[in-house]
Backbone as a chain_set.jsonl record, in Angstrom:
{"seq": "MNASDSGGNQDAELDRLRRQYPQWRMWRGRATGDYWAMPPRGHPIVHGLICASDIDELADRLAQAQAWYDR", "coords": {"N": [[0.839, -1.167, 0.0], [0.609, 2.162, -0.873], [1.451, 5.36, 0.367], [-0.334, 8.355, -0.202], [-1.319, 11.61, -1.493], [-4.047, 11.557, -1.737], [-5.09, 10.279, 0.477], [-4.916, 12.204, 2.502], [-6.66, 14.095, 1.44], [-9.026, 12.676, 1.562], [-9.267, 12.373, 4.299], [-9.672, 15.035, 4.999], [-12.096, 15.442, 3.738], [-13.688, 13.672, 5.202], [-13.64, 14.98, 7.675], [-15.046, 17.276, 6.92], [-17.564, 16.151, 6.362], [-18.212, 15.31, 8.926], [-18.61, 17.765, 10.182], [-20.763, 18.677, 8.695], [-22.752, 16.81, 9.245], [-23.276, 16.615, 12.206], [-24.628, 15.058, 14.08], [-24.24, 12.446, 13.442], [-22.0, 9.673, 13.891], [-18.822, 9.179, 12.615], [-16.211, 7.376, 10.951], [-13.07, 6.06, 9.719], [-12.22, 2.824, 8.947], [-9.468, 1.156, 10.356], [-8.345, -1.339, 9.641], [-9.685, -2.151, 7.254], [-9.984, 0.146, 5.733], [-12.375, 1.101, 4.926], [-15.186, 3.358, 5.071], [-17.285, 4.415, 7.71], [-20.463, 5.046, 9.217], [-22.525, 5.893, 11.907], [-25.889, 6.168, 12.585], [-27.872, 8.814, 14.124], [-29.524, 8.271, 17.257], [-32.781, 6.998, 17.059], [-33.23, 7.513, 14.376], [-35.383, 7.703, 11.579], [-35.236, 5.912, 9.393], [-32.669, 4.651, 8.96], [-31.218, 2.175, 10.813], [-28.931, 0.925, 11.475], [-25.36, 0.537, 11.001], [-23.788, 2.431, 8.404], [-21.852, 1.534, 5.692], [-19.178, 2.306, 3.532], [-17.126, 2.122, 0.645], [-15.584, 4.19, -0.25], [-15.006, 7.736, 0.253], [-16.71, 9.399, -1.232], [-18.901, 7.769, -1.762], [-19.808, 7.384, 0.863], [-20.578, 10.028, 1.476], [-22.708, 10.352, -0.338], [-24.507, 8.389, 0.6], [-25.006, 9.31, 3.186], [-26.263, 11.75, 2.612], [-28.624, 10.84, 1.406], [-29.779, 9.405, 3.541], [-30.055, 11.461, 5.411], [-31.894, 13.086, 4.175], [-34.278, 11.726, 4.621], [-34.363, 11.927, 7.376], [-34.722, 14.63, 7.821], [-37.33, 15.094, 7.136]], "CA": [[0.0, 0.0, 0.0], [1.397, 3.388, -0.973], [0.877, 6.588, 0.926], [-0.517, 9.355, -1.251], [-2.052, 12.806, -1.108], [-5.482, 11.308, -1.71], [-5.464, 9.94, 1.847], [-5.128, 13.461, 3.205], [-7.883, 14.69, 0.911], [-10.166, 11.916, 2.086], [-9.385, 12.734, 5.713], [-10.28, 16.369, 5.033], [-13.501, 15.265, 3.365], [-14.352, 13.056, 6.349], [-13.824, 16.066, 8.642], [-16.128, 18.119, 6.407], [-18.821, 15.427, 6.584], [-18.491, 15.35, 10.374], [-19.17, 19.09, 10.484], [-22.049, 18.793, 8.012], [-23.702, 15.908, 9.901], [-22.696, 16.442, 13.547], [-25.358, 14.076, 14.872], [-23.749, 11.13, 13.036], [-20.619, 9.325, 14.247], [-18.171, 8.682, 11.403], [-14.803, 7.021, 11.062], [-12.485, 5.198, 8.687], [-11.691, 1.605, 9.558], [-8.008, 1.0, 10.223], [-7.995, -2.596, 8.971], [-10.255, -2.262, 5.912], [-9.952, 1.412, 5.016], [-13.743, 1.499, 4.607], [-15.761, 4.456, 5.849], [-18.439, 3.98, 8.487], [-21.262, 6.082, 9.87], [-23.577, 5.405, 12.788], [-26.929, 7.192, 12.608], [-28.306, 9.264, 15.443], [-30.573, 7.466, 17.887], [-34.13, 7.324, 16.64], [-33.338, 7.851, 12.959], [-36.59, 7.026, 11.103], [-34.998, 4.923, 8.346], [-31.418, 3.922, 9.142], [-31.139, 1.648, 12.174], [-27.643, 0.269, 11.634], [-24.213, 1.244, 10.432], [-23.6, 2.593, 6.968], [-20.476, 1.259, 5.287], [-18.882, 2.725, 2.166], [-15.746, 1.816, 0.283], [-14.839, 5.44, -0.421], [-15.606, 8.896, 0.908], [-17.812, 9.9, -2.05], [-20.041, 6.885, -1.51], [-20.314, 7.709, 2.188], [-21.264, 11.313, 1.374], [-23.983, 10.114, -1.015], [-25.397, 7.62, 1.473], [-25.416, 10.198, 4.274], [-27.222, 12.714, 2.064], [-29.888, 10.125, 1.24], [-30.33, 9.112, 4.868], [-30.413, 12.712, 6.073], [-33.112, 13.583, 3.54], [-35.383, 11.099, 5.361], [-34.344, 12.433, 8.762], [-35.174, 16.017, 7.81], [-38.771, 15.184, 6.792]], "C": [[0.886, 1.232, 0.0], [0.682, 4.545, -0.31], [0.758, 7.597, -0.2], [-1.281, 10.548, -0.702], [-3.539, 12.546, -0.992], [-5.949, 10.899, -0.323], [-5.745, 11.177, 2.664], [-6.398, 14.158, 2.745], [-9.107, 13.98, 1.455], [-10.354, 12.194, 3.568], [-10.039, 14.106, 5.86], [-11.757, 16.286, 4.689], [-14.288, 14.62, 4.502], [-14.596, 14.105, 7.437], [-14.963, 16.988, 8.211], [-17.484, 17.457, 6.629], [-19.2, 15.419, 8.062], [-19.092, 16.689, 10.781], [-20.562, 19.249, 9.871], [-23.132, 17.966, 8.708], [-23.221, 15.634, 11.331], [-23.402, 15.396, 14.406], [-24.952, 12.637, 14.531], [-22.339, 10.925, 13.579], [-19.997, 8.675, 13.017], [-16.709, 8.374, 11.66], [-14.379, 6.197, 9.86], [-11.851, 4.013, 9.391], [-10.201, 1.46, 9.313], [-7.642, -0.241, 9.423], [-8.476, -2.63, 7.518], [-10.105, -1.005, 5.078], [-11.338, 1.884, 4.6], [-14.183, 2.627, 5.523], [-17.061, 3.977, 6.485], [-19.156, 5.177, 9.075], [-22.355, 5.405, 10.694], [-24.628, 6.506, 12.894], [-27.256, 7.643, 14.023], [-29.42, 8.358, 15.969], [-31.942, 7.943, 17.398], [-34.274, 7.728, 15.185], [-34.502, 7.057, 12.363], [-36.367, 5.923, 10.073], [-33.786, 4.047, 8.633], [-31.299, 3.489, 10.599], [-29.829, 0.919, 12.443], [-26.546, 1.09, 10.989], [-24.303, 1.346, 8.921], [-22.125, 2.341, 6.696], [-20.317, 1.689, 3.84], [-17.416, 2.473, 1.875], [-14.913, 3.063, 0.032], [-15.649, 6.602, 0.13], [-16.776, 9.457, 0.106], [-19.072, 9.067, -1.855], [-20.655, 7.171, -0.14], [-21.093, 9.019, 2.154], [-22.634, 11.151, 0.72], [-24.974, 9.403, -0.094], [-25.873, 8.454, 2.662], [-26.455, 11.199, 3.796], [-28.589, 12.065, 1.894], [-30.553, 9.874, 2.588], [-30.797, 10.381, 5.568], [-31.681, 13.303, 5.47], [-34.346, 12.982, 4.23], [-35.494, 11.661, 6.765], [-34.931, 13.832, 8.848], [-36.664, 16.172, 7.506], [-39.608, 15.42, 8.007]], "O": [[1.819, 1.326, 0.798], [-0.536, 4.687, -0.414], [1.639, 7.69, -1.054], [-1.82, 10.505, 0.404], [-4.23, 13.229, -0.237], [-7.103, 11.149, 0.027], [-6.703, 11.21, 3.436], [-7.125, 14.741, 3.55], [-10.112, 14.616, 1.771], [-11.487, 12.246, 4.046], [-10.867, 14.309, 6.748], [-12.577, 16.985, 5.285], [-15.44, 14.985, 4.739], [-15.661, 14.111, 8.055], [-15.754, 17.431, 9.043], [-18.442, 18.115, 7.035], [-20.379, 15.512, 8.405], [-19.982, 16.741, 11.63], [-21.436, 19.883, 10.462], [-24.293, 18.372, 8.754], [-22.798, 14.517, 11.628], [-22.818, 14.899, 15.37], [-25.292, 11.711, 15.267], [-21.573, 11.88, 13.713], [-20.56, 7.742, 12.444], [-16.054, 9.022, 12.476], [-15.205, 5.705, 9.091], [-11.05, 4.175, 10.311], [-9.731, 1.624, 8.187], [-6.72, -0.199, 8.608], [-7.745, -3.091, 6.642], [-10.099, -1.072, 3.849], [-11.474, 2.946, 3.992], [-13.63, 2.826, 6.605], [-17.831, 3.232, 5.879], [-18.54, 6.194, 9.391], [-23.016, 4.472, 10.236], [-24.309, 7.641, 13.248], [-26.957, 6.949, 14.995], [-30.163, 7.756, 15.193], [-32.212, 9.143, 17.337], [-35.323, 8.233, 14.788], [-34.606, 5.856, 12.61], [-37.24, 5.073, 9.899], [-33.877, 2.822, 8.553], [-31.282, 4.322, 11.505], [-29.64, 0.357, 13.522], [-26.777, 2.194, 10.497], [-24.829, 0.457, 8.252], [-21.257, 2.873, 7.389], [-21.205, 1.468, 3.016], [-16.567, 2.599, 2.757], [-13.685, 3.015, 0.09], [-16.834, 6.461, 0.434], [-17.742, 9.943, 0.694], [-20.178, 9.604, -1.791], [-21.877, 7.198, 0.003], [-22.167, 9.108, 2.748], [-23.612, 11.746, 1.172], [-26.144, 9.78, -0.022], [-27.017, 8.319, 3.095], [-27.427, 11.468, 4.503], [-29.608, 12.681, 2.207], [-31.751, 10.106, 2.751], [-31.825, 10.374, 6.246], [-32.46, 13.949, 6.171], [-35.352, 13.671, 4.399], [-36.596, 11.849, 7.281], [-35.568, 14.18, 9.842], [-37.201, 17.275, 7.61], [-40.83, 15.521, 7.904]]}, "num_chains": 1, "name": "protein.A"}
């Protein structure tokens, strides 16, 4: 595995998502490198963890889930 600038960009994007969705808990798995998000308690649709292979997928899935939460 090579270290690259894209890792830093993805970390910055994860920080941005944390600020955008402060009620969600988010992290990147150390072993798999996958991104994870735990919904806030009582979310009307999502009752388990969201897993995504990259930061863009996580952002899309959070936006979809949040659209239901905001209704």
